[in-house]
XYZ file of C-alpha atoms in Angstrom:
79
model
C 14.471 13.853 28.670
C 14.301 12.483 24.965
C 17.370 10.426 25.618
C 15.416 8.179 27.975
C 14.086 6.536 24.791
C 17.637 4.772 24.485
C 16.346 2.209 26.847
C 14.813 -0.996 25.859
C 11.454 -0.452 27.848
C 9.742 1.613 25.716
C 6.747 1.369 22.991
C 6.503 3.344 19.846
C 3.352 4.012 17.946
C -0.252 5.357 19.183
C -1.817 1.779 19.240
C 0.953 0.536 21.737
C 1.341 3.622 23.796
C -2.696 3.629 24.499
C -2.280 0.103 25.328
C 0.326 0.846 27.847
C -1.270 3.757 29.432
C -4.506 1.709 29.699
C -2.216 -1.331 31.229
C -0.596 1.011 34.070
C 2.902 0.216 32.485
C 3.628 3.730 30.949
C 5.656 5.997 33.157
C 6.030 8.976 30.482
C 4.592 9.994 27.068
C 6.373 11.609 24.457
C 4.283 13.460 21.847
C 5.671 14.793 18.542
C 4.946 18.360 18.271
C 4.295 18.046 14.482
C 1.984 14.996 14.800
C -1.661 15.118 13.862
C -3.489 16.404 17.131
C -6.272 13.782 16.499
C -3.803 11.240 17.082
C -1.830 12.983 19.898
C -4.463 14.852 21.708
C -6.686 11.846 23.035
C -3.345 10.017 24.115
C -2.069 12.997 25.791
C -5.303 13.439 27.719
C -5.462 9.868 28.781
C -1.764 10.516 30.057
C -2.945 13.081 32.139
C -5.827 11.188 33.554
C -3.674 8.203 34.550
C -1.240 10.709 35.988
C 1.704 10.159 33.494
C 4.259 12.796 32.357
C 3.752 13.858 29.181
C 6.818 15.571 27.137
C 6.769 17.317 24.077
C 9.325 16.561 21.174
C 9.681 19.130 18.716
C 9.044 16.921 15.457
C 8.165 13.119 14.464
C 11.661 12.683 12.962
C 13.560 13.393 16.110
C 11.209 11.308 18.106
C 11.618 8.325 15.546
C 15.278 8.651 15.777
C 15.377 9.030 19.455
C 13.535 5.246 19.363
C 15.706 4.220 17.112
C 13.663 3.701 13.948
C 14.114 5.041 10.447
C 10.589 6.553 10.341
C 9.170 9.391 12.208
C 6.964 8.734 15.247
C 3.913 10.544 16.651
C 4.000 9.154 20.131
C 6.079 6.809 22.472
C 5.750 5.530 25.832
C 8.697 4.860 28.270
C 7.746 1.759 30.422
C-alpha cells in the first residue's frame, strides 16, 4: 500500500532506489505508472531479480505526495 511510504524508512528517486536495491536494503519498490520507462523499467527488473515486491502507483505526483515531497517522483523504495 502506498500509505506505507509515510514511514521514515524510505528512499525517493531512481539513484537512491537503485542503491537500496543493490545493497539489499529495499523491501518494496514503488513505481509511478506515468514515469519514463527508461528510468523505471531497469529498476523494476532489478527489483524482480532481487525478489523485492514492486507496486505500481498511477502517477508521479501521487507517489511524490505519498513520500511527503512537493514534486513528483518516478520511484521510491521502502526500506
